[in-house]
mmCIF file of C-alpha atoms in Angstrom:
data_model
loop_
_atom_site.group_PDB
_atom_site.id
_atom_site.type_symbol
_atom_site.label_atom_id
_atom_site.label_comp_id
_atom_site.label_asym_id
_atom_site.label_seq_id
_atom_site.Cartn_x
_atom_site.Cartn_y
_atom_site.Cartn_z
ATOM 1 C CA MET A 1 -77.947 66.498 -57.085
ATOM 2 C CA ARG A 2 -76.994 62.955 -55.855
ATOM 3 C CA ARG A 3 -76.014 60.532 -58.480
ATOM 4 C CA PRO A 4 -78.400 57.784 -58.836
ATOM 5 C CA ASN A 5 -77.256 54.466 -57.580
ATOM 6 C CA VAL A 6 -76.744 52.362 -60.865
ATOM 7 C CA PRO A 7 -75.304 48.791 -60.533
ATOM 8 C CA LYS A 8 -72.204 48.466 -62.371
ATOM 9 C CA LYS A 9 -72.068 45.302 -64.847
ATOM 10 C CA ARG A 10 -69.170 43.030 -64.516
ATOM 11 C CA LYS A 11 -67.403 42.446 -67.929
ATOM 12 C CA THR A 12 -67.017 38.527 -68.555
ATOM 13 C CA SER A 13 -64.510 38.863 -71.313
ATOM 14 C CA HIS A 14 -61.351 41.094 -71.929
ATOM 15 C CA ASP A 15 -61.411 41.778 -75.624
ATOM 16 C CA HIS A 16 -61.709 45.566 -75.116
ATOM 17 C CA CYS A 17 -58.677 47.509 -76.126
ATOM 18 C CA GLN A 18 -58.017 50.473 -73.782
ATOM 19 C CA PRO A 19 -55.938 53.404 -75.143
ATOM 20 C CA ASP A 20 -52.612 54.156 -73.120
ATOM 21 C CA TYR A 21 -51.504 57.532 -72.082
ATOM 22 C CA ASN A 22 -49.973 58.130 -75.512
ATOM 23 C CA GLY A 23 -53.261 57.554 -77.205
ATOM 24 C CA ARG A 24 -52.221 54.167 -78.531
ATOM 25 C CA SER A 25 -54.451 51.357 -78.298
ATOM 26 C CA SER A 26 -53.387 48.342 -75.941
ATOM 27 C CA ASN A 27 -54.403 44.905 -75.948
ATOM 28 C CA VAL A 28 -54.352 44.587 -72.083
ATOM 29 C CA PHE A 29 -57.662 45.538 -70.149
ATOM 30 C CA THR A 30 -56.078 46.593 -66.657
ATOM 31 C CA SER A 31 -59.239 48.246 -65.009
ATOM 32 C CA LYS A 32 -60.596 44.698 -63.877
ATOM 33 C CA PRO A 33 -59.155 41.379 -62.657
ATOM 34 C CA THR A 34 -58.400 39.272 -65.561
ATOM 35 C CA ALA A 35 -57.219 36.090 -63.894
ATOM 36 C CA VAL A 36 -59.569 33.357 -65.073
ATOM 37 C CA PHE A 37 -59.019 29.718 -63.721
ATOM 38 C CA THR A 38 -58.200 27.685 -67.022
ATOM 39 C CA PRO A 39 -58.274 23.723 -66.753
ATOM 40 C CA SER A 40 -55.433 21.756 -68.021
ATOM 41 C CA GLY A 41 -56.635 18.406 -68.263
ATOM 42 C CA GLY A 42 -58.159 15.679 -65.553
ATOM 43 C CA ARG A 43 -56.556 15.773 -62.186
ATOM 44 C CA SER A 44 -56.832 12.816 -59.760
ATOM 45 C CA HIS A 45 -54.464 13.944 -56.986
ATOM 46 C CA THR A 46 -55.921 16.293 -54.178
ATOM 47 C CA LEU A 47 -54.683 18.605 -51.379
ATOM 48 C CA THR A 48 -56.119 18.630 -47.951
ATOM 49 C CA VAL A 49 -55.659 21.014 -45.269
ATOM 50 C CA ALA A 50 -56.529 20.209 -41.697
ATOM 51 C CA ILE A 51 -57.005 23.060 -39.009
ATOM 52 C CA PRO A 52 -58.371 22.963 -35.232
ATOM 53 C CA GLY A 53 -61.697 24.661 -34.774
ATOM 54 C CA SER A 54 -60.219 26.122 -31.432
ATOM 55 C CA ILE A 55 -58.662 28.934 -33.323
ATOM 56 C CA VAL A 56 -62.138 30.600 -33.402
ATOM 57 C CA ALA A 57 -61.907 30.968 -29.767
ATOM 58 C CA ASN A 58 -59.110 33.040 -29.952
ATOM 59 C CA ALA A 59 -61.129 35.707 -31.646
ATOM 60 C CA HIS A 60 -63.198 37.769 -29.134
ATOM 61 C CA SER A 61 -66.156 39.330 -31.102
ATOM 62 C CA VAL A 62 -68.734 37.795 -33.322
ATOM 63 C CA GLU A 63 -67.198 40.080 -36.148
ATOM 64 C CA GLN A 64 -63.598 38.776 -35.370
ATOM 65 C CA LYS A 65 -64.620 35.064 -35.457
ATOM 66 C CA THR A 66 -66.512 35.558 -38.687
ATOM 67 C CA LEU A 67 -63.709 37.216 -40.595
ATOM 68 C CA LEU A 68 -61.130 34.699 -39.059
ATOM 69 C CA ALA A 69 -63.144 32.020 -41.130
ATOM 70 C CA GLY A 70 -63.313 34.112 -44.224
ATOM 71 C CA ILE A 71 -59.398 34.547 -44.165
ATOM 72 C CA ILE A 72 -59.166 31.099 -44.078
ATOM 73 C CA ALA A 73 -61.671 30.310 -46.670
ATOM 74 C CA ARG A 74 -60.009 32.796 -48.991
ATOM 75 C CA ALA A 75 -56.774 30.806 -48.700
ATOM 76 C CA LEU A 76 -58.219 27.437 -49.390
ATOM 77 C CA ALA A 77 -60.043 28.860 -52.614
ATOM 78 C CA VAL A 78 -56.860 30.825 -53.740
ATOM 79 C CA PHE A 79 -54.505 27.649 -53.495
ATOM 80 C CA CYS A 80 -57.380 25.292 -54.770
ATOM 81 C CA VAL A 81 -57.652 23.040 -51.828
ATOM 82 C CA ASP A 82 -59.912 20.051 -52.372
ATOM 83 C CA GLU A 83 -60.749 19.004 -48.738
ATOM 84 C CA VAL A 84 -60.494 20.942 -45.343
ATOM 85 C CA VAL A 85 -60.920 19.061 -42.139
ATOM 86 C CA VAL A 86 -61.856 21.029 -39.022
ATOM 87 C CA PHE A 87 -60.873 18.942 -35.908
ATOM 88 C CA ASP A 88 -61.262 19.406 -32.244
ATOM 89 C CA ASP A 89 -57.922 19.651 -30.179
ATOM 90 C CA ASP A 90 -59.262 21.085 -26.947
ATOM 91 C CA GLU A 91 -60.047 18.661 -23.993
ATOM 92 C CA ASN A 92 -63.200 20.725 -23.424
ATOM 93 C CA SER A 93 -64.797 20.047 -26.951
ATOM 94 C CA PRO A 94 -68.194 18.803 -26.949
ATOM 95 C CA HIS A 95 -68.758 15.239 -27.620
ATOM 96 C CA ASP A 96 -72.414 15.422 -29.279
ATOM 97 C CA GLU A 97 -74.512 12.713 -30.498
ATOM 98 C CA TYR A 98 -73.346 13.459 -33.989
ATOM 99 C CA TYR A 99 -70.091 11.392 -33.199
ATOM 100 C CA GLY A 100 -71.753 8.256 -31.982
ATOM 101 C CA GLN A 101 -74.116 7.732 -35.001
ATOM 102 C CA GLY A 102 -71.792 5.277 -36.594
ATOM 103 C CA ASP A 103 -72.767 3.864 -39.881
ATOM 104 C CA TYR A 104 -75.820 6.213 -40.247
ATOM 105 C CA TYR A 105 -74.016 8.187 -43.010
ATOM 106 C CA GLU A 106 -72.289 6.762 -45.736
ATOM 107 C CA SER A 107 -69.011 8.854 -45.697
ATOM 108 C CA PRO A 108 -67.554 11.637 -43.419
ATOM 109 C CA ILE A 109 -68.680 14.119 -46.188
ATOM 110 C CA ASP A 110 -72.245 13.191 -45.906
ATOM 111 C CA LYS A 111 -71.984 13.481 -42.007
ATOM 112 C CA THR A 112 -70.439 16.999 -42.235
ATOM 113 C CA SER A 113 -72.936 18.394 -44.723
ATOM 114 C CA ASP A 114 -76.037 16.612 -42.715
ATOM 115 C CA GLU A 115 -74.832 18.347 -39.468
ATOM 116 C CA LEU A 116 -73.973 21.837 -40.961
ATOM 117 C CA ASN A 117 -77.479 22.101 -42.943
ATOM 118 C CA GLY A 118 -79.629 21.736 -40.036
ATOM 119 C CA ASN A 119 -80.406 17.838 -39.044
ATOM 120 C CA ASP A 120 -78.658 18.042 -35.781
ATOM 121 C CA HIS A 121 -79.641 19.486 -32.444
ATOM 122 C CA SER A 122 -77.175 22.531 -32.626
ATOM 123 C CA ALA A 123 -79.069 23.720 -35.801
ATOM 124 C CA LYS A 124 -80.833 26.602 -34.193
ATOM 125 C CA ARG A 125 -77.952 28.107 -31.693
ATOM 126 C CA TYR A 126 -74.846 30.127 -32.064
ATOM 127 C CA THR A 127 -72.006 27.679 -31.657
ATOM 128 C CA ALA A 128 -68.787 29.980 -31.872
ATOM 129 C CA TYR A 129 -68.493 29.621 -28.208
ATOM 130 C CA SER A 130 -70.322 26.388 -27.212
ATOM 131 C CA ASP A 131 -68.864 24.472 -30.361
ATOM 132 C CA PRO A 132 -66.114 26.436 -32.110
ATOM 133 C CA SER A 133 -65.210 23.606 -34.803
ATOM 134 C CA HIS A 134 -69.042 23.482 -35.657
ATOM 135 C CA PHE A 135 -68.941 27.330 -36.110
ATOM 136 C CA LEU A 136 -65.937 27.401 -38.367
ATOM 137 C CA ALA A 137 -67.120 24.358 -40.431
ATOM 138 C CA HIS A 138 -70.567 26.052 -40.884
ATOM 139 C CA ILE A 139 -68.998 29.186 -42.115
ATOM 140 C CA LEU A 140 -66.648 27.370 -44.528
ATOM 141 C CA SER A 141 -69.202 25.145 -45.928
ATOM 142 C CA TYR A 142 -71.428 28.415 -46.324
ATOM 143 C CA LEU A 143 -68.661 30.407 -48.257
ATOM 144 C CA GLU A 144 -67.871 27.232 -50.530
ATOM 145 C CA THR A 145 -71.482 27.170 -51.782
ATOM 146 C CA PRO A 146 -72.256 28.950 -55.026
ATOM 147 C CA PRO A 147 -74.287 32.077 -54.079
ATOM 148 C CA TYR A 148 -77.360 31.080 -56.024
ATOM 149 C CA LEU A 149 -77.896 27.965 -53.849
ATOM 150 C CA ARG A 150 -77.035 29.412 -50.521
ATOM 151 C CA LYS A 151 -80.633 30.486 -49.927
ATOM 152 C CA HIS A 152 -81.934 26.913 -50.466
ATOM 153 C CA LEU A 153 -79.159 24.960 -48.495
ATOM 154 C CA PHE A 154 -78.622 27.539 -45.604
ATOM 155 C CA PRO A 155 -81.687 28.968 -43.782
ATOM 156 C CA MET A 156 -81.239 31.818 -41.448
ATOM 157 C CA HIS A 157 -78.715 30.783 -38.541
ATOM 158 C CA PRO A 158 -77.274 32.654 -35.731
ATOM 159 C CA ASN A 159 -73.860 31.561 -36.981
ATOM 160 C CA LEU A 160 -74.468 33.439 -40.241
ATOM 161 C CA ARG A 161 -75.422 36.859 -38.748
ATOM 162 C CA GLY A 162 -72.028 38.366 -39.982
ATOM 163 C CA ALA A 163 -72.472 36.751 -43.347
ATOM 164 C CA GLY A 164 -72.260 40.322 -44.820
ATOM 165 C CA LEU A 165 -68.786 40.695 -43.409
ATOM 166 C CA LEU A 166 -67.490 37.630 -45.393
ATOM 167 C CA PRO A 167 -65.367 37.967 -48.542
ATOM 168 C CA SER A 168 -66.241 36.388 -52.063
ATOM 169 C CA LEU A 169 -64.439 33.342 -53.021
ATOM 170 C CA ASP A 170 -65.375 33.632 -56.563
ATOM 171 C CA MET A 171 -64.216 30.112 -57.338
ATOM 172 C CA PRO A 172 -64.766 28.488 -60.845
ATOM 173 C CA HIS A 173 -68.148 26.778 -59.851
ATOM 174 C CA HIS A 174 -69.711 30.237 -58.501
ATOM 175 C CA LEU A 175 -71.081 30.851 -62.024
ATOM 176 C CA ARG A 176 -73.235 33.492 -62.951
ATOM 177 C CA ALA A 177 -76.352 33.189 -64.935
ATOM 178 C CA ASN A 178 -74.569 34.709 -68.206
ATOM 179 C CA GLU A 179 -71.354 32.474 -67.760
ATOM 180 C CA TRP A 180 -71.092 29.070 -69.470
ATOM 181 C CA CYS A 181 -69.228 26.063 -68.190
ATOM 182 C CA ASP A 182 -69.899 22.356 -69.080
ATOM 183 C CA TYR A 183 -70.449 21.777 -65.441
ATOM 184 C CA ARG A 184 -72.741 23.628 -62.890
ATOM 185 C CA GLU A 185 -73.869 23.040 -59.102
ATOM 186 C CA GLY A 186 -77.548 22.706 -58.686
ATOM 187 C CA ILE A 187 -80.316 21.860 -56.133
ATOM 188 C CA VAL A 188 -83.165 19.515 -56.768
ATOM 189 C CA ILE A 189 -86.256 21.703 -56.246
ATOM 190 C CA SER A 190 -88.909 18.997 -57.557
ATOM 191 C CA SER A 191 -88.890 15.285 -57.714
ATOM 192 C CA SER A 192 -92.253 13.884 -58.151
ATOM 193 C CA ASP A 193 -94.222 10.999 -59.796
ATOM 194 C CA GLY A 194 -97.893 11.191 -60.728
ATOM 195 C CA GLY A 195 -98.822 11.152 -57.239
ATOM 196 C CA GLY A 196 -96.749 13.947 -56.263
ATOM 197 C CA GLN A 197 -94.802 11.878 -53.481
ATOM 198 C CA ARG A 198 -91.045 12.135 -52.770
ATOM 199 C CA ARG A 199 -88.146 9.902 -51.560
ATOM 200 C CA LEU A 200 -84.762 9.528 -50.931
ATOM 201 C CA SER A 201 -83.798 7.083 -53.767
ATOM 202 C CA THR A 202 -81.705 3.962 -53.269
ATOM 203 C CA GLN A 203 -80.300 4.915 -56.728
ATOM 204 C CA MET A 204 -78.478 7.447 -54.872
ATOM 205 C CA SER A 205 -75.805 5.254 -53.815
ATOM 206 C CA SER A 206 -74.783 4.878 -57.487
ATOM 207 C CA TYR A 207 -74.637 8.509 -58.176
ATOM 208 C CA HIS A 208 -73.379 9.721 -54.859
ATOM 209 C CA HIS A 209 -74.935 13.299 -55.165
ATOM 210 C CA ASN A 210 -76.911 13.360 -51.782
ATOM 211 C CA ARG A 211 -75.094 16.022 -49.629
ATOM 212 C CA ARG A 212 -78.163 16.120 -47.554
ATOM 213 C CA HIS A 213 -80.201 13.553 -45.532
ATOM 214 C CA SER A 214 -84.014 13.172 -46.424
ATOM 215 C CA SER A 215 -86.457 10.758 -44.706
ATOM 216 C CA SER A 216 -89.220 11.155 -47.199
ATOM 217 C CA SER A 217 -91.393 7.955 -48.082
ATOM 218 C CA SER A 218 -90.543 5.655 -50.909
ATOM 219 C CA THR A 219 -92.200 6.066 -54.426
ATOM 220 C CA SER A 220 -90.839 6.268 -57.938
ATOM 221 C CA PHE A 221 -90.975 9.399 -60.050
ATOM 222 C CA ASN A 222 -90.513 10.371 -63.844
ATOM 223 C CA ALA A 223 -88.212 13.293 -63.505
ATOM 224 C CA THR A 224 -86.074 15.700 -61.497
ATOM 225 C CA VAL A 225 -86.042 19.476 -61.751
ATOM 226 C CA VAL A 226 -82.876 21.168 -60.818
ATOM 227 C CA ASP A 227 -82.106 24.850 -60.175
ATOM 228 C CA THR A 228 -78.664 25.378 -61.377
ATOM 229 C CA GLY A 229 -78.651 29.390 -61.313
ATOM 230 C CA LEU A 230 -79.575 29.534 -65.057
ATOM 231 C CA PRO A 231 -82.853 31.355 -66.265
ATOM 232 C CA LYS A 232 -84.343 28.147 -66.966
ATOM 233 C CA LYS A 233 -84.778 25.139 -64.567
ATOM 234 C CA VAL A 234 -82.795 21.977 -65.750
ATOM 235 C CA VAL A 235 -84.934 18.799 -66.060
ATOM 236 C CA LEU A 236 -83.298 15.421 -65.619
ATOM 237 C CA PRO A 237 -85.570 12.564 -67.036
ATOM 238 C CA ASP A 238 -85.778 9.271 -65.737
ATOM 239 C CA ILE A 239 -83.524 10.000 -62.758
ATOM 240 C CA GLN A 240 -84.582 9.775 -59.035
ATOM 241 C CA LEU A 241 -82.725 12.338 -56.663
ATOM 242 C CA PRO A 242 -84.079 13.678 -53.321
ATOM 243 C CA GLU A 243 -85.422 17.106 -53.001
ATOM 244 C CA TYR A 244 -83.088 19.767 -51.855
ATOM 245 C CA ALA A 245 -80.138 17.808 -52.684
ATOM 246 C CA ARG A 246 -77.190 19.436 -53.995
ATOM 247 C CA VAL A 247 -76.164 17.909 -57.290
ATOM 248 C CA THR A 248 -73.338 18.428 -59.995
ATOM 249 C CA VAL A 249 -74.752 18.438 -63.225
ATOM 250 C CA ARG A 250 -72.997 18.211 -66.762
ATOM 251 C CA PHE A 251 -74.250 19.701 -69.812
ATOM 252 C CA SER A 252 -73.794 19.024 -73.455
ATOM 253 C CA GLU A 253 -71.385 21.165 -75.331
ATOM 254 C CA ARG A 254 -74.263 22.663 -77.366
ATOM 255 C CA GLY A 255 -76.036 23.957 -74.225
ATOM 256 C CA PRO A 256 -78.212 23.179 -71.481
ATOM 257 C CA GLU A 257 -81.187 22.671 -73.670
ATOM 258 C CA HIS A 258 -79.850 19.599 -75.531
ATOM 259 C CA TYR A 259 -78.425 17.462 -72.496
ATOM 260 C CA ALA A 260 -77.871 17.434 -68.932
ATOM 261 C CA GLN A 261 -76.509 14.579 -66.714
ATOM 262 C CA PRO A 262 -75.919 14.321 -62.881
ATOM 263 C CA VAL A 263 -72.298 13.361 -62.246
ATOM 264 C CA HIS A 264 -70.015 12.639 -59.023
ATOM 265 C CA PRO A 265 -68.921 15.936 -57.536
ATOM 266 C CA SER A 266 -65.335 15.170 -58.198
ATOM 267 C CA THR A 267 -65.988 14.688 -62.047
ATOM 268 C CA PRO A 268 -65.166 18.367 -62.908
ATOM 269 C CA ARG A 269 -61.839 17.919 -61.279
ATOM 270 C CA SER A 270 -60.774 14.264 -62.371
ATOM 271 C CA GLU A 271 -61.936 14.554 -65.935
ATOM 272 C CA ALA A 272 -61.881 18.178 -66.906
ATOM 273 C CA GLY A 273 -59.364 19.697 -64.433
ATOM 274 C CA TYR A 274 -61.428 22.327 -62.916
ATOM 275 C CA TYR A 275 -60.884 23.467 -59.361
ATOM 276 C CA TRP A 276 -64.476 22.804 -58.058
ATOM 277 C CA GLY A 277 -64.209 24.261 -54.564
ATOM 278 C CA TYR A 278 -63.368 22.104 -51.278
ATOM 279 C CA TYR A 279 -65.271 19.614 -49.003
ATOM 280 C CA VAL A 280 -65.750 20.305 -45.360
ATOM 281 C CA ARG A 281 -65.182 17.335 -43.127
ATOM 282 C CA ARG A 282 -65.289 17.617 -39.201
ATOM 283 C CA CYS A 283 -63.427 15.301 -36.878
ATOM 284 C CA ARG A 284 -63.609 14.960 -33.126
ATOM 285 C CA SER A 285 -59.823 14.630 -32.698
ATOM 286 C CA LEU A 286 -56.482 14.702 -34.746
ATOM 287 C CA SER A 287 -56.526 10.690 -35.125
ATOM 288 C CA SER A 288 -59.736 11.021 -36.715
ATOM 289 C CA VAL A 289 -58.288 13.083 -39.344
ATOM 290 C CA PHE A 290 -56.563 9.991 -40.827
ATOM 291 C CA THR A 291 -58.970 7.098 -39.730
ATOM 292 C CA GLU A 292 -61.817 8.826 -41.252
ATOM 293 C CA CYS A 293 -60.329 9.875 -44.575
ATOM 294 C CA PRO A 294 -62.835 9.511 -47.366
ATOM 295 C CA PHE A 295 -60.149 8.551 -49.900
ATOM 296 C CA ASP A 296 -59.244 5.025 -50.793
ATOM 297 C CA GLY A 297 -56.024 4.176 -49.430
ATOM 298 C CA GLY A 298 -55.784 7.210 -47.034
ATOM 299 C CA TYR A 299 -53.462 10.284 -47.373
ATOM 300 C CA ASP A 300 -50.190 8.882 -48.896
ATOM 301 C CA LEU A 301 -48.318 12.005 -48.191
ATOM 302 C CA SER A 302 -48.733 13.992 -45.017
ATOM 303 C CA PHE A 303 -46.942 17.121 -43.418
ATOM 304 C CA GLY A 304 -47.114 18.421 -40.002
ATOM 305 C CA THR A 305 -46.197 22.118 -39.137
ATOM 306 C CA SER A 306 -44.423 23.256 -36.181
ATOM 307 C CA GLU A 307 -41.743 25.646 -35.226
ATOM 308 C CA ARG A 308 -39.841 22.697 -34.130
ATOM 309 C CA GLY A 309 -39.887 21.026 -37.203
ATOM 310 C CA ALA A 310 -37.187 21.145 -40.065
ATOM 311 C CA PRO A 311 -37.211 24.247 -42.396
ATOM 312 C CA VAL A 312 -39.566 23.728 -45.099
ATOM 313 C CA TYR A 313 -37.036 25.030 -47.758
ATOM 314 C CA SER A 314 -34.760 22.091 -46.766
ATOM 315 C CA VAL A 315 -37.215 19.519 -46.940
ATOM 316 C CA LEU A 316 -38.448 20.308 -50.641
ATOM 317 C CA GLU A 317 -36.170 20.166 -53.457
ATOM 318 C CA GLU A 318 -36.650 21.325 -57.064
ATOM 319 C CA GLU A 319 -37.270 18.694 -59.361
ATOM 320 C CA ARG A 320 -34.888 19.426 -62.369
ATOM 321 C CA GLN A 321 -35.580 18.377 -65.922
ATOM 322 C CA GLU A 322 -33.240 18.128 -68.623
ATOM 323 C CA HIS A 323 -35.571 20.035 -71.369
ATOM 324 C CA ASP A 324 -36.433 23.748 -70.828
ATOM 325 C CA ASN A 325 -39.941 23.386 -72.426
ATOM 326 C CA TYR A 326 -40.881 20.455 -70.072
ATOM 327 C CA ASP A 327 -44.271 21.110 -68.802
ATOM 328 C CA ARG A 328 -44.289 19.132 -65.282
ATOM 329 C CA ARG A 329 -47.955 19.710 -64.980
ATOM 330 C CA LYS A 330 -48.834 17.297 -67.573
ATOM 331 C CA ILE A 331 -47.427 14.376 -65.357
ATOM 332 C CA PRO A 332 -49.077 13.783 -62.044
ATOM 333 C CA PRO A 333 -47.010 14.018 -58.855
ATOM 334 C CA ASP A 334 -45.817 11.187 -56.841
ATOM 335 C CA TYR A 335 -48.485 11.395 -54.463
ATOM 336 C CA LYS A 336 -52.423 10.808 -54.804
ATOM 337 C CA HIS A 337 -53.715 12.689 -51.707
ATOM 338 C CA LEU A 338 -51.500 15.225 -49.909
ATOM 339 C CA LEU A 339 -52.363 16.417 -46.346
ATOM 340 C CA VAL A 340 -51.180 19.577 -44.542
ATOM 341 C CA VAL A 341 -51.999 19.830 -40.764
ATOM 342 C CA PHE A 342 -51.751 23.014 -38.903
ATOM 343 C CA GLY A 343 -51.936 23.411 -35.167
ATOM 344 C CA GLY A 344 -53.786 25.746 -32.837
ATOM 345 C CA ILE A 345 -52.625 28.085 -30.388
ATOM 346 C CA ALA A 346 -50.563 25.500 -28.528
ATOM 347 C CA GLY A 347 -49.585 23.648 -31.451
ATOM 348 C CA ILE A 348 -50.408 20.187 -32.964
ATOM 349 C CA GLU A 349 -48.708 18.869 -29.536
ATOM 350 C CA ALA A 350 -51.885 20.027 -27.671
ATOM 351 C CA ALA A 351 -54.062 18.108 -30.189
ATOM 352 C CA ILE A 352 -52.020 14.870 -29.199
ATOM 353 C CA HIS A 353 -52.274 15.438 -25.710
ATOM 354 C CA ASN A 354 -56.158 15.729 -25.907
ATOM 355 C CA ASP A 355 -56.680 12.656 -28.209
ATOM 356 C CA PRO A 356 -57.859 9.779 -26.402
ATOM 357 C CA GLN A 357 -57.007 7.333 -29.148
ATOM 358 C CA LEU A 358 -53.374 8.608 -29.390
ATOM 359 C CA CYS A 359 -52.948 8.444 -25.689
ATOM 360 C CA ASP A 360 -54.082 4.841 -25.650
ATOM 361 C CA MET A 361 -51.495 4.367 -28.050
ATOM 362 C CA ASP A 362 -48.963 5.831 -25.930
ATOM 363 C CA ILE A 363 -47.985 8.517 -28.228
ATOM 364 C CA SER A 364 -46.527 11.476 -26.595
ATOM 365 C CA PRO A 365 -46.571 15.294 -27.667
ATOM 366 C CA THR A 366 -42.907 15.159 -27.970
ATOM 367 C CA GLU A 367 -43.360 12.404 -30.694
ATOM 368 C CA ALA A 368 -45.868 14.577 -32.570
ATOM 369 C CA GLY A 369 -43.498 14.486 -35.715
ATOM 370 C CA LYS A 370 -43.781 10.817 -36.169
ATOM 371 C CA LEU A 371 -47.412 11.206 -36.993
ATOM 372 C CA PHE A 372 -46.699 12.748 -40.338
ATOM 373 C CA ASP A 373 -44.145 11.870 -43.206
ATOM 374 C CA TYR A 374 -42.620 15.256 -42.803
ATOM 375 C CA TRP A 375 -42.452 17.678 -39.918
ATOM 376 C CA VAL A 376 -41.485 21.233 -41.026
ATOM 377 C CA ASN A 377 -41.235 24.927 -39.919
ATOM 378 C CA LEU A 378 -43.004 27.227 -42.155
ATOM 379 C CA LEU A 379 -40.930 30.328 -41.188
ATOM 380 C CA PRO A 380 -37.508 29.822 -39.464
ATOM 381 C CA GLY A 381 -36.577 33.006 -37.759
ATOM 382 C CA GLN A 382 -39.852 34.492 -37.215
ATOM 383 C CA GLY A 383 -39.899 38.011 -36.060
ATOM 384 C CA SER A 384 -43.036 37.612 -33.783
ATOM 385 C CA ARG A 385 -43.133 34.857 -30.901
ATOM 386 C CA THR A 386 -46.303 33.233 -32.314
ATOM 387 C CA ILE A 387 -47.698 32.870 -35.836
ATOM 388 C CA ARG A 388 -51.585 32.558 -35.867
ATOM 389 C CA THR A 389 -53.132 29.685 -37.574
ATOM 390 C CA GLU A 390 -54.706 31.895 -40.320
ATOM 391 C CA GLU A 391 -51.450 33.131 -40.995
ATOM 392 C CA ALA A 392 -49.830 29.733 -41.135
ATOM 393 C CA VAL A 393 -52.298 28.691 -43.618
ATOM 394 C CA TRP A 394 -51.295 31.218 -46.254
ATOM 395 C CA LEU A 395 -47.722 30.867 -45.356
ATOM 396 C CA GLY A 396 -47.824 26.846 -45.582
ATOM 397 C CA LEU A 397 -49.895 26.818 -48.917
ATOM 398 C CA THR A 398 -47.225 29.223 -50.351
ATOM 399 C CA SER A 399 -44.465 26.828 -49.317
ATOM 400 C CA PHE A 400 -46.061 23.751 -50.743
ATOM 401 C CA ARG A 401 -47.083 25.531 -54.064
ATOM 402 C CA GLY A 402 -44.224 23.845 -55.829
ATOM 403 C CA LEU A 403 -45.069 20.318 -54.435
ATOM 404 C CA VAL A 404 -48.684 20.689 -55.539
ATOM 405 C CA GLU A 405 -47.600 21.753 -59.015
ATOM 406 C CA GLY A 406 -44.938 19.079 -59.279
ATOM 407 C CA THR A 407 -42.120 21.356 -59.532
ATOM 408 C CA HIS A 408 -40.709 20.166 -56.136
ATOM 409 C CA ARG A 409 -40.599 16.967 -54.127
ATOM 410 C CA PRO A 410 -39.611 16.321 -50.636
ATOM 411 C CA ARG A 411 -36.219 14.852 -49.813
ATOM 412 C CA PRO A 412 -36.433 11.254 -48.371
ATOM 413 C CA SER A 413 -33.644 11.881 -45.905
ATOM 414 C CA TYR A 414 -36.067 14.368 -44.059
ATOM 415 C CA LYS A 415 -38.769 11.803 -43.908
ATOM 416 C CA SER A 416 -40.056 10.870 -40.238
ATOM 417 C CA SER A 417 -39.839 7.535 -38.837
ATOM 418 C CA SER A 418 -43.353 6.442 -38.348
ATOM 419 C CA PHE A 419 -44.890 4.349 -35.326
#
C-alpha cells in the first residue's frame, strides 16, 4: 500500500529538544535549517550589483536560461543585495520605446516595475532571445516578490514558463501566514468611495508606494483594502492608494487588528535593519547605471571586476580595532551606497565599446578601470580560462562581505584616477 501524500508542516521555532545518540537531550535542533535573519538596528547604507543581460544569451535552452537567473537571484538574497541593475552591453540590444519615455516615470525603479508587470509592448512574448535584459530582469523581479503576491502582480507570461525550476529565495519579507513581523508586503485589492470609482491618487507622491502605473479616473475614497498574506485583509482608513499597487505596511506591535500604516519600501531596512529584498532596475547601457542611480548623490563607492584588475585581497584591508569586544556593525561604514559591476562574456570592456555615451566622451575600453573607484580581480590565478558571470557574482559578493559588514576597507593607494 502506498503511503498517502501528507504535506509536511514546517516548524517555525527551534525550541524542540532532540535526544542525541547517547539518549541525552540536546538543545540544538539540527534536522531543519535554523538560520533566521535578525535585524541589528536601522541601516542607511546600501549594496548594489550591476550585471549585463547578455549573459542569458550564453545559455541555450529555456531551462538553462531560467536556472541561470535563479542562481543569480540566490546570490542576491544570500548576500542581502539591496538593488540589482540589469544593463545592456551588446551592440545589438533593442532600443524600445521604453527608453524614450523620459519623465513619464518618477524614478528608474518605477520604470522597471511598469515594464516588467505588463505595461509595455513586449509583455506577451518570450524575450530571452529578443531582449535578454528584459528576461533576466523579469525573472529576478518575480523571485523577489513574496509568493502570496505573485498571482496578483505577475500574470501568466511566456518568460515564466520555467518558473517551477526556480529556487526559493525565502527572504525575510517572504512571510507565511503564521509568521509575525512588524512589516509586511501587500497589494491593494480594493480602493473605492461611495460610487465605487478608482483612481491613481496624487497622494502617492508623498507615500512613494506605487510600483505599478494606473490610468484610472480621479475621485476620492474612504479606505484602502490590502492583502498582506494574512487570513484577514488589512484596511487602511482615509488613505488613497491605487488598485494593484504593491505597498509596504507597518503594523502595531500588538497585532494587525490594532493599527496598520503604509510606509516607504525602504523603511524596514532604514529604521529596523531588516533585509527587505532587492529592487530591480534596467538600464540600456553601462553609463546609465551611474546616471540613473535612484539614490541622492549617486554611488559614492564603486568596484569594477576584471581579470586585469588588482587582486581583491590586496585592495581590501582589515580594519583593526583596539578592543576585542568591538562591534563594528554598530558603526556605519565609510560609504553610503556601494556599487559592484560585473562584466559579461567579453567583460566590462565590451560594455564600454558599445556604450554611445562613453564613446562620445572618448573613453576607450582600455580605460575601463577609470570608470570605477577600484578595479579588482576577484580570483587571481584562476584554473579555468573564463569565470562565468553567475560564478563571479558569488565570488565577488563573498570577497566584499567584509567591506559590507564594516570589518574591511579599501586601500586608498589602489584607488583609480577618475576621468
